PDB file of C-alpha atoms in Angstrom:
ATOM      1  CA  MET K  23     -16.291  17.504  -8.841  1.00  0.00           C
ATOM      2  CA  THR K  24     -18.434  15.169 -10.900  1.00  0.00           C
ATOM      3  CA  ASP K  25     -22.154  14.754 -10.292  1.00  0.00           C
ATOM      4  CA  ARG K  26     -22.090  11.104 -11.385  1.00  0.00           C
ATOM      5  CA  GLU K  27     -24.595   8.945  -9.549  1.00  0.00           C
ATOM      6  CA  TYR K  28     -23.607   5.524  -8.236  1.00  0.00           C
ATOM      7  CA  VAL K  29     -26.369   2.918  -8.387  1.00  0.00           C
ATOM      8  CA  VAL K  30     -26.914   0.239  -5.742  1.00  0.00           C
ATOM      9  CA  GLY K  31     -25.681  -3.076  -7.114  1.00  0.00           C
ATOM     10  CA  GLU K  32     -23.189  -1.424  -9.484  1.00  0.00           C
ATOM     11  CA  SER K  33     -19.678  -2.893  -9.646  1.00  0.00           C
ATOM     12  CA  ILE K  34     -16.972  -0.248  -9.372  1.00  0.00           C
ATOM     13  CA  ALA K  35     -13.244   0.013  -8.732  1.00  0.00           C
ATOM     14  CA  VAL K  36     -12.307   1.496  -5.366  1.00  0.00           C
ATOM     15  CA  PRO K  37      -8.929   2.687  -4.039  1.00  0.00           C
ATOM     16  CA  TRP K  38      -7.119   0.013  -2.015  1.00  0.00           C
ATOM     17  CA  GLY K  39      -3.763   1.165  -0.719  1.00  0.00           C
ATOM     18  CA  LEU K  40      -1.892   2.273  -3.830  1.00  0.00           C
ATOM     19  CA  ASP K  41      -3.913  -0.032  -6.087  1.00  0.00           C
ATOM     20  CA  THR K  42      -7.608  -0.807  -6.647  1.00  0.00           C
ATOM     21  CA  VAL K  43     -10.061  -3.639  -6.050  1.00  0.00           C
ATOM     22  CA  GLU K  44     -13.560  -4.343  -7.303  1.00  0.00           C
ATOM     23  CA  GLY K  45     -16.511  -3.565  -5.051  1.00  0.00           C
ATOM     24  CA  THR K  46     -20.309  -3.361  -5.138  1.00  0.00           C
ATOM     25  CA  VAL K  47     -22.241  -0.187  -4.347  1.00  0.00           C
ATOM     26  CA  VAL K  48     -24.686  -0.804  -1.479  1.00  0.00           C
ATOM     27  CA  GLY K  49     -25.729   2.734  -0.573  1.00  0.00           C
ATOM     28  CA  ALA K  50     -24.703   6.362  -0.023  1.00  0.00           C
ATOM     29  CA  TYR K  51     -25.103   9.185   2.480  1.00  0.00           C
ATOM     30  CA  GLY K  52     -24.277  12.874   2.909  1.00  0.00           C
ATOM     31  CA  GLU K  53     -24.366  15.844   0.565  1.00  0.00           C
ATOM     32  CA  GLY K  54     -21.869  17.868  -1.448  1.00  0.00           C
ATOM     33  CA  SER K  55     -18.213  17.345  -0.586  1.00  0.00           C
ATOM     34  CA  GLY K  56     -19.273  15.260   2.424  1.00  0.00           C
ATOM     35  CA  ARG K  57     -21.139  12.699   0.333  1.00  0.00           C
ATOM     36  CA  ARG K  58     -19.912   9.122   0.743  1.00  0.00           C
ATOM     37  CA  VAL K  59     -20.652   6.037  -1.342  1.00  0.00           C
ATOM     38  CA  LEU K  60     -20.917   2.774   0.595  1.00  0.00           C
ATOM     39  CA  VAL K  61     -19.108  -0.043  -1.186  1.00  0.00           C
ATOM     40  CA  GLU K  62     -18.898  -3.695  -0.178  1.00  0.00           C
ATOM     41  CA  VAL K  63     -15.467  -5.177  -0.855  1.00  0.00           C
ATOM     42  CA  ASN K  64     -13.878  -8.569  -0.326  1.00  0.00           C
ATOM     43  CA  VAL K  65     -11.228  -8.201   2.401  1.00  0.00           C
ATOM     44  CA  GLY K  66      -9.865 -11.727   2.056  1.00  0.00           C
ATOM     45  CA  ASP K  67     -10.724 -15.294   3.040  1.00  0.00           C
ATOM     46  CA  GLY K  68     -14.268 -14.797   1.749  1.00  0.00           C
ATOM     47  CA  ALA K  69     -15.043 -12.012   4.229  1.00  0.00           C
ATOM     48  CA  THR K  70     -16.603  -8.744   3.075  1.00  0.00           C
ATOM     49  CA  GLU K  71     -16.701  -5.269   4.566  1.00  0.00           C
ATOM     50  CA  THR K  72     -18.770  -2.197   3.711  1.00  0.00           C
ATOM     51  CA  LEU K  73     -16.666   0.953   3.500  1.00  0.00           C
ATOM     52  CA  PRO K  74     -17.469   4.637   2.775  1.00  0.00           C
ATOM     53  CA  PHE K  75     -15.613   6.344  -0.103  1.00  0.00           C
ATOM     54  CA  PRO K  76     -15.654  10.048  -1.031  1.00  0.00           C
ATOM     55  CA  LEU K  77     -16.809  10.788  -4.578  1.00  0.00           C
ATOM     56  CA  ARG K  78     -13.481  12.312  -5.564  1.00  0.00           C
ATOM     57  CA  ALA K  79     -11.562   9.147  -4.641  1.00  0.00           C
ATOM     58  CA  LEU K  80     -13.899   7.025  -6.755  1.00  0.00           C
ATOM     59  CA  GLU K  81     -13.614   9.327  -9.760  1.00  0.00           C
ATOM     60  CA  VAL K  82      -9.810   9.377  -9.619  1.00  0.00           C
ATOM     61  CA  THR K  83      -9.796   5.579  -9.409  1.00  0.00           C
ATOM     62  CA  ARG K  84     -12.258   5.253 -12.306  1.00  0.00           C
ATOM     63  CA  SER K  85     -10.076   7.489 -14.472  1.00  0.00           C
ATOM     64  CA  ALA K  86      -7.004   5.387 -13.711  1.00  0.00           C
ATOM     65  CA  GLU K  87      -8.827   2.129 -14.428  1.00  0.00           C
ATOM     66  CA  GLU K  88      -9.949   3.399 -17.840  1.00  0.00           C
ATOM     67  CA  HIS K  89      -6.304   3.535 -18.903  1.00  0.00           C
ATOM     68  CA  GLY K  90      -5.657  -0.108 -18.051  1.00  0.00           C
ATOM     69  CA  PRO K  91      -7.160  -3.429 -19.179  1.00  0.00           C
ATOM     70  CA  PRO K  92     -10.231  -4.688 -17.250  1.00  0.00           C
ATOM     71  CA  GLY K  93      -9.503  -6.938 -14.312  1.00  0.00           C
ATOM     72  CA  THR K  94      -5.904  -5.821 -13.823  1.00  0.00           C
ATOM     73  CA  TRP K  95      -6.587  -5.528 -10.096  1.00  0.00           C
ATOM     74  CA  VAL K  96      -6.709  -9.340  -9.912  1.00  0.00           C
ATOM     75  CA  THR K  97      -3.067  -9.561 -10.990  1.00  0.00           C
ATOM     76  CA  SER K  98      -2.247  -6.811  -8.499  1.00  0.00           C
ATOM     77  CA  ALA K  99      -3.942  -8.769  -5.717  1.00  0.00           C
ATOM     78  CA  ARG K 100      -1.899 -11.870  -6.526  1.00  0.00           C
ATOM     79  CA  PHE K 101       1.277  -9.804  -6.554  1.00  0.00           C
ATOM     80  CA  GLU K 102       0.376  -8.327  -3.160  1.00  0.00           C
ATOM     81  CA  GLU K 103      -0.201 -11.829  -1.816  1.00  0.00           C
ATOM     82  CA  SER K 104       3.277 -12.874  -2.962  1.00  0.00           C
ATOM     83  CA  VAL K 105       4.751  -9.816  -1.213  1.00  0.00           C
ATOM     84  CA  ARG K 106       2.884 -10.623   2.000  1.00  0.00           C
ATOM     85  CA  ASP K 107       4.183 -14.190   1.997  1.00  0.00           C
ATOM     86  CA  ALA K 108       7.749 -13.066   1.239  1.00  0.00           C
ATOM     87  CA  LEU K 109       7.728 -10.485   4.040  1.00  0.00           C
ATOM     88  CA  ALA K 110       6.307 -12.969   6.528  1.00  0.00           C
ATOM     89  CA  ASP K 111       8.902 -15.579   5.579  1.00  0.00           C
ATOM     90  CA  SER K 112      11.753 -13.084   5.971  1.00  0.00           C
ATOM     91  CA  LEU K 113      10.419 -11.701   9.252  1.00  0.00           C
ATOM     92  CA  ARG K 114      10.379 -15.176  10.770  1.00  0.00           C
ATOM     93  CA  LYS K 115      14.123 -15.331  10.150  1.00  0.00           C
ATOM     94  CA  ILE K 116      15.051 -11.707  10.898  1.00  0.00           C
ATOM     95  CA  ALA K 117      12.726 -11.120  13.860  1.00  0.00           C
ATOM     96  CA  PRO K 118      12.039 -14.498  15.514  1.00  0.00           C
ATOM     97  CA  GLU K 119      10.259 -12.655  18.353  1.00  0.00           C
ATOM     98  CA  TRP K 120       7.509 -11.610  15.912  1.00  0.00           C
ATOM     99  CA  ASN K 121       4.263 -13.428  16.720  1.00  0.00           C
ATOM    100  CA  GLY K 122       3.435 -14.132  13.060  1.00  0.00           C
ATOM    101  CA  GLU K 123       0.365 -11.875  12.925  1.00  0.00           C
ATOM    102  CA  THR K 124      -0.177 -10.179   9.558  1.00  0.00           C
ATOM    103  CA  HIS K 125      -2.759  -7.542   8.685  1.00  0.00           C
ATOM    104  CA  SER K 126      -3.977  -6.714   5.189  1.00  0.00           C
ATOM    105  CA  GLN K 127      -5.679  -3.413   4.318  1.00  0.00           C
ATOM    106  CA  LEU K 128      -5.323  -2.074   7.851  1.00  0.00           C
ATOM    107  CA  LEU K 129      -7.339   1.080   8.495  1.00  0.00           C
ATOM    108  CA  ILE K 130      -5.110   3.861   9.857  1.00  0.00           C
ATOM    109  CA  ASP K 131      -7.488   6.769   9.264  1.00  0.00           C
ATOM    110  CA  PRO K 132     -11.142   7.092   8.175  1.00  0.00           C
ATOM    111  CA  ASP K 133     -10.020   7.376   4.532  1.00  0.00           C
ATOM    112  CA  ALA K 134      -6.653   5.617   4.527  1.00  0.00           C
ATOM    113  CA  ARG K 135      -5.488   2.009   4.654  1.00  0.00           C
ATOM    114  CA  VAL K 136      -2.076   0.406   4.389  1.00  0.00           C
ATOM    115  CA  ASP K 137      -1.696  -2.695   2.230  1.00  0.00           C
ATOM    116  CA  LEU K 138       0.224  -4.786   4.756  1.00  0.00           C
ATOM    117  CA  ALA K 139       1.016  -4.312   8.438  1.00  0.00           C
ATOM    118  CA  PHE K 140       3.111  -6.167  10.993  1.00  0.00           C
ATOM    119  CA  PHE K 141       3.222  -5.364  14.708  1.00  0.00           C
ATOM    120  CA  LEU K 142       6.735  -6.164  15.884  1.00  0.00           C
ATOM    121  CA  PRO K 143       7.709  -5.945  19.577  1.00  0.00           C
ATOM    122  CA  ASP K 144       9.499  -2.602  19.128  1.00  0.00           C
ATOM    123  CA  ARG K 145       7.955  -1.101  15.983  1.00  0.00           C
ATOM    124  CA  PHE K 146       5.064  -0.984  13.552  1.00  0.00           C
ATOM    125  CA  LEU K 147       6.093  -2.117  10.077  1.00  0.00           C
ATOM    126  CA  PHE K 148       3.807  -1.294   7.169  1.00  0.00           C
ATOM    127  CA  ALA K 149       4.190  -1.881   3.458  1.00  0.00           C
ATOM    128  CA  GLU K 150       2.551  -0.427   0.379  1.00  0.00           C
ATOM    129  CA  VAL K 151       2.574  -2.639  -2.711  1.00  0.00           C
ATOM    130  CA  LYS K 152       2.719  -1.093  -6.179  1.00  0.00           C
ATOM    131  CA  HIS K 153       2.008  -3.256  -9.218  1.00  0.00           C
ATOM    132  CA  TYR K 154       2.363  -1.545 -12.591  1.00  0.00           C
ATOM    133  CA  THR K 155      -0.195  -3.288 -14.776  1.00  0.00           C
ATOM    134  CA  VAL K 156      -0.108  -0.987 -17.810  1.00  0.00           C
ATOM    135  CA  ASP K 157       3.564  -0.476 -18.563  1.00  0.00           C
ATOM    136  CA  ARG K 158       5.056  -3.912 -19.202  1.00  0.00           C
ATOM    137  CA  SER K 159       8.413  -2.591 -20.432  1.00  0.00           C
ATOM    138  CA  ARG K 160      10.185  -3.231 -17.103  1.00  0.00           C
ATOM    139  CA  LYS K 161      11.495   0.338 -17.152  1.00  0.00           C
ATOM    140  CA  SER K 162      12.664   1.847 -13.891  1.00  0.00           C
ATOM    141  CA  VAL K 163      10.287   4.061 -11.910  1.00  0.00           C
ATOM    142  CA  GLU K 164      11.383   7.611 -11.156  1.00  0.00           C
ATOM    143  CA  ASN K 165       8.033   9.070 -10.036  1.00  0.00           C
ATOM    144  CA  THR K 166       8.083   9.789  -6.299  1.00  0.00           C
ATOM    145  CA  THR K 167       4.315  10.032  -5.729  1.00  0.00           C
ATOM    146  CA  ALA K 168       4.072   6.627  -4.039  1.00  0.00           C
ATOM    147  CA  ILE K 169       6.947   7.281  -1.627  1.00  0.00           C
ATOM    148  CA  GLU K 170       5.418  10.661  -0.759  1.00  0.00           C
ATOM    149  CA  GLN K 171       2.233   8.759   0.100  1.00  0.00           C
ATOM    150  CA  LEU K 172       4.216   6.594   2.500  1.00  0.00           C
ATOM    151  CA  ARG K 173       5.434   9.737   4.240  1.00  0.00           C
ATOM    152  CA  GLU K 174       1.838  10.968   4.548  1.00  0.00           C
ATOM    153  CA  TYR K 175       0.783   7.628   6.026  1.00  0.00           C
ATOM    154  CA  MET K 176       3.624   7.857   8.521  1.00  0.00           C
ATOM    155  CA  VAL K 177       2.481  11.324   9.589  1.00  0.00           C
ATOM    156  CA  ARG K 178      -1.018   9.964  10.157  1.00  0.00           C
ATOM    157  CA  LEU K 179       0.315   7.016  12.118  1.00  0.00           C
ATOM    158  CA  ARG K 180       2.355   9.317  14.349  1.00  0.00           C
ATOM    159  CA  ASP K 181      -0.740  11.402  14.998  1.00  0.00           C
ATOM    160  CA  ARG K 182      -2.377   8.202  16.255  1.00  0.00           C
ATOM    161  CA  GLY K 183       0.514   7.354  18.575  1.00  0.00           C
ATOM    162  CA  TYR K 184       2.548   5.100  16.281  1.00  0.00           C
ATOM    163  CA  GLY K 185       5.805   7.055  16.414  1.00  0.00           C
ATOM    164  CA  ASN K 186       7.665   3.767  16.030  1.00  0.00           C
ATOM    165  CA  SER K 187       6.532   3.246  12.425  1.00  0.00           C
ATOM    166  CA  VAL K 188       8.746   2.175   9.531  1.00  0.00           C
ATOM    167  CA  GLY K 189       7.491   1.837   5.971  1.00  0.00           C
ATOM    168  CA  LEU K 190       8.320  -0.064   2.803  1.00  0.00           C
ATOM    169  CA  LEU K 191       7.311   0.641  -0.795  1.00  0.00           C
ATOM    170  CA  ILE K 192       7.509  -2.634  -2.706  1.00  0.00           C
ATOM    171  CA  MET K 193       7.035  -2.594  -6.468  1.00  0.00           C
ATOM    172  CA  ASP K 194       7.347  -4.862  -9.481  1.00  0.00           C
ATOM    173  CA  ARG K 195       9.661  -2.394 -11.239  1.00  0.00           C
ATOM    174  CA  THR K 196      13.202  -1.223 -10.558  1.00  0.00           C
ATOM    175  CA  PRO K 197      13.248   1.914  -8.405  1.00  0.00           C
ATOM    176  CA  GLY K 198      14.984   4.680 -10.371  1.00  0.00           C
ATOM    177  CA  GLY K 199      17.720   6.900  -8.984  1.00  0.00           C
ATOM    178  CA  ARG K 200      15.361   9.773  -8.241  1.00  0.00           C
ATOM    179  CA  LEU K 201      13.006   7.533  -6.271  1.00  0.00           C
ATOM    180  CA  VAL K 202      15.815   5.882  -4.295  1.00  0.00           C
ATOM    181  CA  LYS K 203      17.295   9.295  -3.521  1.00  0.00           C
ATOM    182  CA  ARG K 204      13.961  10.604  -2.261  1.00  0.00           C
ATOM    183  CA  ALA K 205      13.583   7.636   0.087  1.00  0.00           C
ATOM    184  CA  TYR K 206      17.111   8.311   1.407  1.00  0.00           C
ATOM    185  CA  GLU K 207      16.256  11.986   1.958  1.00  0.00           C
ATOM    186  CA  MET K 208      13.171  11.022   3.920  1.00  0.00           C
ATOM    187  CA  ARG K 209      15.164   8.714   6.193  1.00  0.00           C
ATOM    188  CA  ALA K 210      17.657  11.521   6.774  1.00  0.00           C
ATOM    189  CA  LYS K 211      14.753  13.726   7.888  1.00  0.00           C
ATOM    190  CA  GLY K 212      13.399  11.160  10.330  1.00  0.00           C
ATOM    191  CA  PHE K 213      10.914   9.335   8.124  1.00  0.00           C
ATOM    192  CA  PRO K 214      12.222   5.739   7.889  1.00  0.00           C
ATOM    193  CA  VAL K 215      10.930   4.535   4.514  1.00  0.00           C
ATOM    194  CA  TRP K 216      12.555   2.275   1.930  1.00  0.00           C
ATOM    195  CA  VAL K 217      11.766   1.263  -1.628  1.00  0.00           C
ATOM    196  CA  VAL K 218      12.617  -2.101  -3.174  1.00  0.00           C
ATOM    197  CA  GLU K 219      11.758  -4.181  -6.219  1.00  0.00           C
ATOM    198  CA  TRP K 220      10.109  -7.576  -5.804  1.00  0.00           C
ATOM    199  CA  GLU K 221       9.552 -10.415  -8.234  1.00  0.00           C
ATOM    200  CA  PRO K 222       8.161 -13.796  -7.152  1.00  0.00           C
ATOM    201  CA  ASP K 223      10.472 -16.791  -7.612  1.00  0.00           C
ATOM    202  CA  ASN K 224      13.508 -14.542  -8.107  1.00  0.00           C
ATOM    203  CA  ALA K 225      16.370 -15.411  -5.748  1.00  0.00           C
ATOM    204  CA  LYS K 226      18.093 -12.045  -6.224  1.00  0.00           C
ATOM    205  CA  ALA K 227      14.879 -10.157  -5.432  1.00  0.00           C
ATOM    206  CA  GLU K 228      14.425 -12.278  -2.314  1.00  0.00           C
ATOM    207  CA  VAL K 229      17.906 -11.371  -1.072  1.00  0.00           C
ATOM    208  CA  GLU K 230      17.344  -7.660  -1.736  1.00  0.00           C
ATOM    209  CA  LEU K 231      13.972  -7.680  -0.004  1.00  0.00           C
ATOM    210  CA  ARG K 232      15.453  -9.376   3.043  1.00  0.00           C
ATOM    211  CA  GLN K 233      18.307  -6.843   3.167  1.00  0.00           C
ATOM    212  CA  VAL K 234      15.897  -3.913   3.109  1.00  0.00           C
ATOM    213  CA  LEU K 235      13.668  -5.572   5.682  1.00  0.00           C
ATOM    214  CA  ALA K 236      16.667  -6.179   7.955  1.00  0.00           C
ATOM    215  CA  GLU K 237      17.580  -2.495   7.703  1.00  0.00           C
ATOM    216  CA  ALA K 238      14.022  -1.410   8.468  1.00  0.00           C
ATOM    217  CA  THR K 239      13.715  -3.704  11.498  1.00  0.00           C
ATOM    218  CA  SER K 240      17.065  -2.616  12.947  1.00  0.00           C
ATOM    219  CA  TYR K 241      16.712   1.104  12.188  1.00  0.00           C
ATOM    220  CA  GLU K 242      17.242   3.163  15.342  1.00  0.00           C
ATOM    221  CA  LEU K 243      13.973   4.867  16.166  1.00  0.00           C
ATOM    222  CA  THR K 244      13.882   8.185  18.011  1.00  0.00           C
ATOM    223  CA  GLY K 245      10.909   9.660  19.809  1.00  0.00           C
ATOM    224  CA  ALA K 246       8.859   6.473  19.499  1.00  0.00           C
TER     225      ALA K 246
END
């Protein structure tokens, strides 16, 4: 564990779903492993919120940011916005009973948020958005860390009474065979998660996203 001190007024990157956003340190509390840094972040539409972050989470995020160009989170935020709009547009067609309410960065645990959330009449749909800002080669993604995170989020949601949850991992790269297989294995074990590539203004990507969304919204839930 680092003993780095965070100064009030300092701009830092903080974990936000599977990506990061910029925030401003406004305070801290606690000692040792229980120490938390209070960071004010923009949660959209000009609104801000002050959130506590453990030191370890901030250090992991800082390390990741050092390997990418400054400000890459802005591009990630725009990509997430395009995903949100695409999901909402598809849901209006697939699930006309949906009331149109969309949640961004929804808190599901004291230290965990999901990027996007939609409360449908019979299930809770959440999505994690992954934007690869460093590797621009358009190579497929085989690493399963992100899909494992979805499973962990689903466990937390079930602990809070959301046994009717289904999850999507949406990325700007092609999911590799290993990643697709892992998502299939999870569904077979009762964890309904899917992974799909998304690219704005791409008709083929739009069709694929809608197909996955249709499968997720019609998936037969048990024990909800």
